[in-house]
Tab-separated table of N, CA, C and O in Angstrom:
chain	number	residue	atom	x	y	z
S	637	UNK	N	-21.706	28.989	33.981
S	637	UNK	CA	-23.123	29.294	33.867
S	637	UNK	C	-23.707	28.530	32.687
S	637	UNK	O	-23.308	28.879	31.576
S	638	UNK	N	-24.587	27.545	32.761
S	638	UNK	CA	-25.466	27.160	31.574
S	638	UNK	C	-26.158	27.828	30.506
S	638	UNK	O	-27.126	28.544	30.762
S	639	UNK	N	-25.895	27.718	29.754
S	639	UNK	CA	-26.818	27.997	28.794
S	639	UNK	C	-28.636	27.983	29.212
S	639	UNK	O	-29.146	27.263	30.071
S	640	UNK	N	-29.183	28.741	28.547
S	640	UNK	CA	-30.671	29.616	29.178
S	640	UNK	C	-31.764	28.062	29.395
S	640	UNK	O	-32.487	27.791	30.353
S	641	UNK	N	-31.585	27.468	28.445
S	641	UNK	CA	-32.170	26.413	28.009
S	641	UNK	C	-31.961	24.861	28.983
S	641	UNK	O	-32.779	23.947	28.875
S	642	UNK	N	-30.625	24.766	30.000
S	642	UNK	CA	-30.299	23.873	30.004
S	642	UNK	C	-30.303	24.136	31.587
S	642	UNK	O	-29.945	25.281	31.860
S	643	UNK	N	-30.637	23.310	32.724
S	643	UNK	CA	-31.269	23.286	33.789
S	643	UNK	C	-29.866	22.840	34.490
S	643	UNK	O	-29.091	22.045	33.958
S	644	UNK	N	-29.674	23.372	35.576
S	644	UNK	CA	-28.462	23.125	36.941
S	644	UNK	C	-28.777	22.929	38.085
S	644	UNK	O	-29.416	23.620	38.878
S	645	UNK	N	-28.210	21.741	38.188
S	645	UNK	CA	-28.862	20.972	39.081
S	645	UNK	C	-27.836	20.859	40.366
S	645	UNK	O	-26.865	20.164	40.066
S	646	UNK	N	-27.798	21.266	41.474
S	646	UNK	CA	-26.560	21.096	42.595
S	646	UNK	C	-27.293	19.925	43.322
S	646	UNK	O	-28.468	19.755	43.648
S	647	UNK	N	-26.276	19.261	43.437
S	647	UNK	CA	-25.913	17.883	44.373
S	647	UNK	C	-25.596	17.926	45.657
S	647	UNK	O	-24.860	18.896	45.843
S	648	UNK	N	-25.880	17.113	47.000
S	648	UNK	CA	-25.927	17.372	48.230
S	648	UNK	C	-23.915	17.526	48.613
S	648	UNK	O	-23.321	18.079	49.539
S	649	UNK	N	-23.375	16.688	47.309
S	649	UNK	CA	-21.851	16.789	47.932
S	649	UNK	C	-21.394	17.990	47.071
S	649	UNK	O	-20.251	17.912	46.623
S	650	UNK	N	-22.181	19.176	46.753
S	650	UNK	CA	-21.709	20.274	45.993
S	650	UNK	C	-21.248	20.662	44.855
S	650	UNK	O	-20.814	21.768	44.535
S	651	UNK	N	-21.410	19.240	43.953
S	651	UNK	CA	-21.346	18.838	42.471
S	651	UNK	C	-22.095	19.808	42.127
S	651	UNK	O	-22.723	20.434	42.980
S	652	UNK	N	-22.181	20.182	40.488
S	652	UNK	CA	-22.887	20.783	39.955
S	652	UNK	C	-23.098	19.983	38.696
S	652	UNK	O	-22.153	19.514	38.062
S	653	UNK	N	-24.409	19.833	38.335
S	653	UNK	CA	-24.804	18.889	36.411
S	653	UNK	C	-25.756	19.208	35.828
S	653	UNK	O	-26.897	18.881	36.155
S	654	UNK	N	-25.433	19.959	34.781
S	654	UNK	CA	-26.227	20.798	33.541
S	654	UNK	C	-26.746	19.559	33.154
S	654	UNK	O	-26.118	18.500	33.128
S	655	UNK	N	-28.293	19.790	32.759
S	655	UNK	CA	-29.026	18.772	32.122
S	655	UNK	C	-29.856	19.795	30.952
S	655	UNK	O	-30.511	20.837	30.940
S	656	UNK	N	-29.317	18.669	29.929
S	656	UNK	CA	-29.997	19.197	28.743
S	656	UNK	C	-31.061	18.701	28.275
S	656	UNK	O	-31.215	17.481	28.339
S	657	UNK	N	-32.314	19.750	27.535
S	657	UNK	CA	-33.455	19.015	27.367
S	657	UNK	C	-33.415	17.679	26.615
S	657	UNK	O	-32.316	17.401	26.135
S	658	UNK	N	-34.213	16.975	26.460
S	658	UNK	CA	-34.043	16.095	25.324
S	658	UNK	C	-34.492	16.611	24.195
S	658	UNK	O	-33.960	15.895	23.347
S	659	UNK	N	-35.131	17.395	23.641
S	659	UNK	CA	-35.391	17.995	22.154
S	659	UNK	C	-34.346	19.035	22.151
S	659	UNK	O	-33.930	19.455	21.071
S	660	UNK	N	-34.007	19.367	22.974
S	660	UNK	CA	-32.654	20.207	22.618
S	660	UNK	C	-31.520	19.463	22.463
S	660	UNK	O	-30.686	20.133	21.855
S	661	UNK	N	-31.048	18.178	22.793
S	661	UNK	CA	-30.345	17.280	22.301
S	661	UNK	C	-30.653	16.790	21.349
S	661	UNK	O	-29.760	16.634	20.516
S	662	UNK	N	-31.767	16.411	21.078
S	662	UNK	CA	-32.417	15.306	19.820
S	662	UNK	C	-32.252	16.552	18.305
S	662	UNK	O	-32.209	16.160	17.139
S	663	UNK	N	-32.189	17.905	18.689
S	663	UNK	CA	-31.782	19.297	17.601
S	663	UNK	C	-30.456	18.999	17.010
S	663	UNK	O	-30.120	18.881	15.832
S	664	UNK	N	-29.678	18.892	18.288
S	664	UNK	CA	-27.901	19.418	17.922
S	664	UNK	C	-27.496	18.106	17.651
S	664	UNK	O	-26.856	18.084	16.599
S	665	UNK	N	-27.609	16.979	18.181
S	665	UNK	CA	-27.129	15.236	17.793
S	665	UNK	C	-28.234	14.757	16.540
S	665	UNK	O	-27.987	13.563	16.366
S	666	UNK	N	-29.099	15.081	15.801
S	666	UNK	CA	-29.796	14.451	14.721
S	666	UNK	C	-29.090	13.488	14.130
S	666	UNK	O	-28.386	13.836	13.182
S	667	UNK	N	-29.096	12.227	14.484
S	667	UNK	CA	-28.355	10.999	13.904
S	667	UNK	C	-29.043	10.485	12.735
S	667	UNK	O	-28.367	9.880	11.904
S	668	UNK	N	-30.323	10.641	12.542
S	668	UNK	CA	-31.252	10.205	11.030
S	668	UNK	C	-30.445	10.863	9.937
S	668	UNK	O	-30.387	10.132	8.948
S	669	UNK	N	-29.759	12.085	9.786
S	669	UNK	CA	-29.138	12.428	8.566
S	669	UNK	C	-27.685	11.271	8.162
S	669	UNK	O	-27.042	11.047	7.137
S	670	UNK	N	-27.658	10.916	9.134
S	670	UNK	CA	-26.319	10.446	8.657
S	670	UNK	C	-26.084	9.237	8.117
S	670	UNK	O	-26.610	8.319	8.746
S	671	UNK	N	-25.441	8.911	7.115
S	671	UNK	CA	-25.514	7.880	6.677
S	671	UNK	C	-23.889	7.418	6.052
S	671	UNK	O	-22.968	8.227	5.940
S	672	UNK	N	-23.802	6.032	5.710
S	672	UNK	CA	-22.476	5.783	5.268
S	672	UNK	C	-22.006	5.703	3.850
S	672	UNK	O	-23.014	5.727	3.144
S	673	UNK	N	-21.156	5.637	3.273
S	673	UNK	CA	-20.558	5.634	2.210
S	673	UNK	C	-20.051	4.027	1.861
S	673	UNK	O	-19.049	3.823	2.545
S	674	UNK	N	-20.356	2.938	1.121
S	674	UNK	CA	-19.411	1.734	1.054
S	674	UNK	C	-18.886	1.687	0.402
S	674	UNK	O	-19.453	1.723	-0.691
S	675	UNK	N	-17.658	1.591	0.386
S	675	UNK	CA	-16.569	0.523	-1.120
S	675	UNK	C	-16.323	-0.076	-1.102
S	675	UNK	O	-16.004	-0.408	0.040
S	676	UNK	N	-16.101	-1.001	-2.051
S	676	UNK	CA	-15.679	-1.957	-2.066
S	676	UNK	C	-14.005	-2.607	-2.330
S	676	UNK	O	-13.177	-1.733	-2.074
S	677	UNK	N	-13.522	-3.619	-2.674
S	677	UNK	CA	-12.086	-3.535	-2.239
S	677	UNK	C	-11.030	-2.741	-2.903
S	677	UNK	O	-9.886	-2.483	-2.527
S	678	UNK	N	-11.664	-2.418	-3.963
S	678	UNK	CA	-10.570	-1.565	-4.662
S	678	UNK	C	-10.891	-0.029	-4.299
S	678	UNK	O	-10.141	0.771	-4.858
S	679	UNK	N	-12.133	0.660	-3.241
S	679	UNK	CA	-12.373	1.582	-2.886
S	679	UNK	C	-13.305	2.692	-4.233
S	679	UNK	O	-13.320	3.862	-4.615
S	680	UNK	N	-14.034	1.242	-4.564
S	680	UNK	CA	-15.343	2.537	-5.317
S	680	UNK	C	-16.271	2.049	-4.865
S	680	UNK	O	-16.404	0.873	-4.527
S	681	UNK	N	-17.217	3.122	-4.790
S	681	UNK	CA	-18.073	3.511	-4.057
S	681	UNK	C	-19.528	2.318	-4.384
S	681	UNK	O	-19.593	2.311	-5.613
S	682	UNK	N	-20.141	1.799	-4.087
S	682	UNK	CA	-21.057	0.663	-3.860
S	682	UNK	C	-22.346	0.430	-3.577
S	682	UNK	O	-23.089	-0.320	-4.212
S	683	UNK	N	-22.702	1.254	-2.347
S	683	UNK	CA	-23.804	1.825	-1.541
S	683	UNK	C	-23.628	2.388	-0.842
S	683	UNK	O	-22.458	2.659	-0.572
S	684	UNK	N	-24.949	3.046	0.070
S	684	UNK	CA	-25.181	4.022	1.300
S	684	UNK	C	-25.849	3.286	2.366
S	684	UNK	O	-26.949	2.748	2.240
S	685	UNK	N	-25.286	3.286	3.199
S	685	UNK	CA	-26.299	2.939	3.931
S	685	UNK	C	-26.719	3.131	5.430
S	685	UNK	O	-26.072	4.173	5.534
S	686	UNK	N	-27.197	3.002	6.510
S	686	UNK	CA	-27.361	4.133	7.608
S	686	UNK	C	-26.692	3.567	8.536
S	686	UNK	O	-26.453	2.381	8.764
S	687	UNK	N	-26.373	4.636	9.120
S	687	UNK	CA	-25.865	4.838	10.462
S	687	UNK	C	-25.580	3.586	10.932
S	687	UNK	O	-24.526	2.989	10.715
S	688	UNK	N	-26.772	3.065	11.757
S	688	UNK	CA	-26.471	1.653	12.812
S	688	UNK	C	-25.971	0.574	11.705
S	688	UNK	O	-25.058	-0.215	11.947
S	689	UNK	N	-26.728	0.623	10.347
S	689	UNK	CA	-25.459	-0.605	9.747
S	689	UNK	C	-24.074	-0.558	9.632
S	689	UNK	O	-23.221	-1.410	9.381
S	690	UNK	N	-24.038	1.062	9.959
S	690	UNK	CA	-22.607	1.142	9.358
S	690	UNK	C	-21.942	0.709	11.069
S	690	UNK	O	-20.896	0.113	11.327
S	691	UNK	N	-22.676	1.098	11.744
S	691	UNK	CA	-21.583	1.303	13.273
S	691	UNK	C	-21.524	-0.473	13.230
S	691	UNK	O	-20.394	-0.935	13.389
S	692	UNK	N	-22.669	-1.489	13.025
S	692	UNK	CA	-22.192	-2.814	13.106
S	692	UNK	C	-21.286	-4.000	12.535
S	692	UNK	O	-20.662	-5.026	12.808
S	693	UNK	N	-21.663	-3.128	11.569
S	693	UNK	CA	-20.577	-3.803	10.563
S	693	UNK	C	-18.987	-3.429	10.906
S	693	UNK	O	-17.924	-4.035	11.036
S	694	UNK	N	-19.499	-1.999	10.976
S	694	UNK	CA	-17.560	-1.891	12.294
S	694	UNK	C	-16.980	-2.351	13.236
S	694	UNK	O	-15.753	-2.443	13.273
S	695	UNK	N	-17.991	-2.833	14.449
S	695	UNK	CA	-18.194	-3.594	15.691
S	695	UNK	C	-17.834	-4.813	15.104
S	695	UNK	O	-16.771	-5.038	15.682
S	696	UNK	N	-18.008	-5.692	14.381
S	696	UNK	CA	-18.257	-6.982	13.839
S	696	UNK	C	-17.320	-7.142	13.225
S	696	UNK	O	-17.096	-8.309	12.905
S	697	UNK	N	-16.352	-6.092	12.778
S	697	UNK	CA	-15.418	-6.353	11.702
S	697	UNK	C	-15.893	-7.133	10.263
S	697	UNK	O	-15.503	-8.208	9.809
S	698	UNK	N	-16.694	-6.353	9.830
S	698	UNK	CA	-16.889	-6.945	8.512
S	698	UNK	C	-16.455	-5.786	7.656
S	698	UNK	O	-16.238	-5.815	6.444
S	699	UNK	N	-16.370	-4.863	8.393
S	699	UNK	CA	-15.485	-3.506	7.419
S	699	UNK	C	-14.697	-2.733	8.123
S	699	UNK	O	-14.638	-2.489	9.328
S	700	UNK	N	-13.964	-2.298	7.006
S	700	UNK	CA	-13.023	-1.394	7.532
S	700	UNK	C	-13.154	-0.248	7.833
S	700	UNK	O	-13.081	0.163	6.675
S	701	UNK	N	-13.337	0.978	8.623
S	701	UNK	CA	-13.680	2.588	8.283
S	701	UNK	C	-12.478	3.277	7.750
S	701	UNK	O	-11.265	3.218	7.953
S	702	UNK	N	-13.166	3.852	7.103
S	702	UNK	CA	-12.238	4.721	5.963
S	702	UNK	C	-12.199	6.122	6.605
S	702	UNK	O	-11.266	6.910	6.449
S	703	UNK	N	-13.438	6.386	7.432
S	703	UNK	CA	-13.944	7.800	7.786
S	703	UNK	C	-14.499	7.676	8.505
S	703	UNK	O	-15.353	6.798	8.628
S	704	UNK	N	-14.061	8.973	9.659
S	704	UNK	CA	-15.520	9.112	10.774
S	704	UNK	C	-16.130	10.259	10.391
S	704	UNK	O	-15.598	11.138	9.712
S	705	UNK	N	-17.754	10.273	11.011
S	705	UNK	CA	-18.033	11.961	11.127
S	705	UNK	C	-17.568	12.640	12.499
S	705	UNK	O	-17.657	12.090	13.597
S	706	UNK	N	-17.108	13.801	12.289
S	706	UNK	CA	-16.841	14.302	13.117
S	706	UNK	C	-17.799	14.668	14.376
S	706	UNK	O	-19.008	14.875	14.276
S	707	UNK	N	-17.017	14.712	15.627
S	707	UNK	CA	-17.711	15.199	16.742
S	707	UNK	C	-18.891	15.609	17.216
S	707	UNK	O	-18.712	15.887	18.402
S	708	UNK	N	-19.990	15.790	16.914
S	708	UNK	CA	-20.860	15.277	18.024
S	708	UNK	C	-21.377	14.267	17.226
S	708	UNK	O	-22.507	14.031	17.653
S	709	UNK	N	-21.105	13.519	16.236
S	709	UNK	CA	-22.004	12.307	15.768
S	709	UNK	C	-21.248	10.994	15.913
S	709	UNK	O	-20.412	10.385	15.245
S	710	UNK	N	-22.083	10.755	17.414
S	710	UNK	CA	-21.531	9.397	18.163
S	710	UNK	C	-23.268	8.424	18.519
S	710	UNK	O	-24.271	9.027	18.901
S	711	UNK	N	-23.244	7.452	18.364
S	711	UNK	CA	-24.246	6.587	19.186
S	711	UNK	C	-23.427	6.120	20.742
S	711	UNK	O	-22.282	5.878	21.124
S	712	UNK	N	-25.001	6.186	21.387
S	712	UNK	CA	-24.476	5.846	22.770
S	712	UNK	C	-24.824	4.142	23.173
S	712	UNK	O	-26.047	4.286	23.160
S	713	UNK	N	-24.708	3.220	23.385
S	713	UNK	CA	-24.813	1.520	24.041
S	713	UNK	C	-24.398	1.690	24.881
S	713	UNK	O	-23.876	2.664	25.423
S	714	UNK	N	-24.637	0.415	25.190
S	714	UNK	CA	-24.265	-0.597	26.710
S	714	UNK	C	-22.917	-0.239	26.579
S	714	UNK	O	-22.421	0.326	27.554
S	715	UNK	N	-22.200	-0.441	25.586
S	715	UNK	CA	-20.679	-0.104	25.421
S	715	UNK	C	-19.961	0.138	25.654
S	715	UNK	O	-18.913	-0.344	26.085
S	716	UNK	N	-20.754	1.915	25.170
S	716	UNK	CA	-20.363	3.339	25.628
S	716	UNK	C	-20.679	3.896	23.974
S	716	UNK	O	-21.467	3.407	23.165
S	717	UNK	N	-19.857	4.970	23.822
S	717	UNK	CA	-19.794	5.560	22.738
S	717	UNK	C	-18.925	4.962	21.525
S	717	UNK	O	-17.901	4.284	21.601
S	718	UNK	N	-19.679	5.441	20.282
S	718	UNK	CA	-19.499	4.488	19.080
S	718	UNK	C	-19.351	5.661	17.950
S	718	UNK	O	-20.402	6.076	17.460
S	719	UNK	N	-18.241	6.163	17.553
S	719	UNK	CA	-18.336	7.421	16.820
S	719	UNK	C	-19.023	6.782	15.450
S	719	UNK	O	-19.106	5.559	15.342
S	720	UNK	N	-19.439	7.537	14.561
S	720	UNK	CA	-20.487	7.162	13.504
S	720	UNK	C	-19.210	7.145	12.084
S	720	UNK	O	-18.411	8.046	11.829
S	721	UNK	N	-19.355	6.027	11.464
S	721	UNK	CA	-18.310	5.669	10.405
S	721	UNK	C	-19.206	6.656	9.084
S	721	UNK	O	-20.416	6.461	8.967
S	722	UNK	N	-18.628	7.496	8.325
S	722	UNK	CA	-19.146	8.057	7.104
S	722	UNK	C	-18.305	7.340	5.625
S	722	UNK	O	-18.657	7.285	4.447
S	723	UNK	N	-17.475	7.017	6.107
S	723	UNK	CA	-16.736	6.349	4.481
S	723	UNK	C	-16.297	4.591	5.262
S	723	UNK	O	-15.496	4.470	6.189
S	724	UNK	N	-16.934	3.592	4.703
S	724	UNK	CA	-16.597	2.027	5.018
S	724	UNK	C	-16.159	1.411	3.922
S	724	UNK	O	-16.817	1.665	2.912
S	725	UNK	N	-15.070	0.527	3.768
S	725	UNK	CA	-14.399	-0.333	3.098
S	725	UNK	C	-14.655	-1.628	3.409
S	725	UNK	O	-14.249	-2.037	4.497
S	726	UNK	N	-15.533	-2.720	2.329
S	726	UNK	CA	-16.255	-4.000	2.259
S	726	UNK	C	-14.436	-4.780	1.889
S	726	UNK	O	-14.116	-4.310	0.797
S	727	UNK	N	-13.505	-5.538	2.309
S	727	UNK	CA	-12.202	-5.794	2.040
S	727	UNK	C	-12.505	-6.961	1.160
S	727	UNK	O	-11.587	-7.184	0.370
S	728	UNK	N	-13.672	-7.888	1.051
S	728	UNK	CA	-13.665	-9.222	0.767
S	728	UNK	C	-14.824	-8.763	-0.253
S	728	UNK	O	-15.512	-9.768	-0.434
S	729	UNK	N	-15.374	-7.624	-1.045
S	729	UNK	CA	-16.493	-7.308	-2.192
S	729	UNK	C	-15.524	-6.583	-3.442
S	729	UNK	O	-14.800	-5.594	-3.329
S	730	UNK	N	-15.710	-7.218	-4.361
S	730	UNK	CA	-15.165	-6.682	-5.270
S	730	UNK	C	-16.128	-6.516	-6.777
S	730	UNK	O	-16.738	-7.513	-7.164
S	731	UNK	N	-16.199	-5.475	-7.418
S	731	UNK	CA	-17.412	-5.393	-8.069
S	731	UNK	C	-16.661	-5.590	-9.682
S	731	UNK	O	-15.890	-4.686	-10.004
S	732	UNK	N	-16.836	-6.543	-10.512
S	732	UNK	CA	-16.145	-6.348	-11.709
S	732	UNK	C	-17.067	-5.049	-12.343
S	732	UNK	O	-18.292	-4.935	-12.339
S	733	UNK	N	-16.002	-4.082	-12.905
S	733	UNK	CA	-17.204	-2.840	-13.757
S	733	UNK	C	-17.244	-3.319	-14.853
S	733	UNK	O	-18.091	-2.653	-15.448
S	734	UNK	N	-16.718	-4.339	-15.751
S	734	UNK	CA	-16.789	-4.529	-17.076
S	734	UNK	C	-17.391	-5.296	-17.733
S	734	UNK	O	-17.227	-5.446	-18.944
S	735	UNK	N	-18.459	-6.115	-16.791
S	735	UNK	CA	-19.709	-6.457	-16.784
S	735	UNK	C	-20.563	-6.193	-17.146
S	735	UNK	O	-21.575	-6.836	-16.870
């Protein structure tokens, strides 16, 4: 049984597919909070920066992930699904601190 909110839909071959609103998705998936963590090669911390930079720079291999967020914070593409990196490692940035 669906939840009150979320509409069931039967199919002529007797399938059944819960469809969820989109503001009731756009509630429980809020991807604007999330953002990444960078370090650099020795693993201190560098910048923040959001979401889709972080998922490309993963795609692209220009970093390493250190961390995902957990479960439901995924982007969806052409792809498919792209779980959202919260801690990234820059391998080739190294920051002298004694500068």
């Amino acid at each position: 049984s669906p939840e009150s909110s979320e509409l069931e839909v039967h199919g002529s071959d007797g399938t059944v597919t819960n469809i969820v609103p989109a503001q009731q998705l756009q509630q429980t998936n809020n991807l604007s909070r999330h953002r990444a963590l960078v370090l650099d090669c020795a693993y201190r911390p560098i910048n923040v920066i959001s979401w889709p930079k972080a998922v490309m720079m993963d795609w692209s291999q220009k970093a390493e992930v250190v961390e995902y967020y957990a479960p439901p914070a995924v982007a969806l593409s052409g792809q498919g699904e792209h779980m959202l990196p919260a801690v990234i490692r820059v391998p080739n940035r190294y920051i002298n601190m004694n500068e």
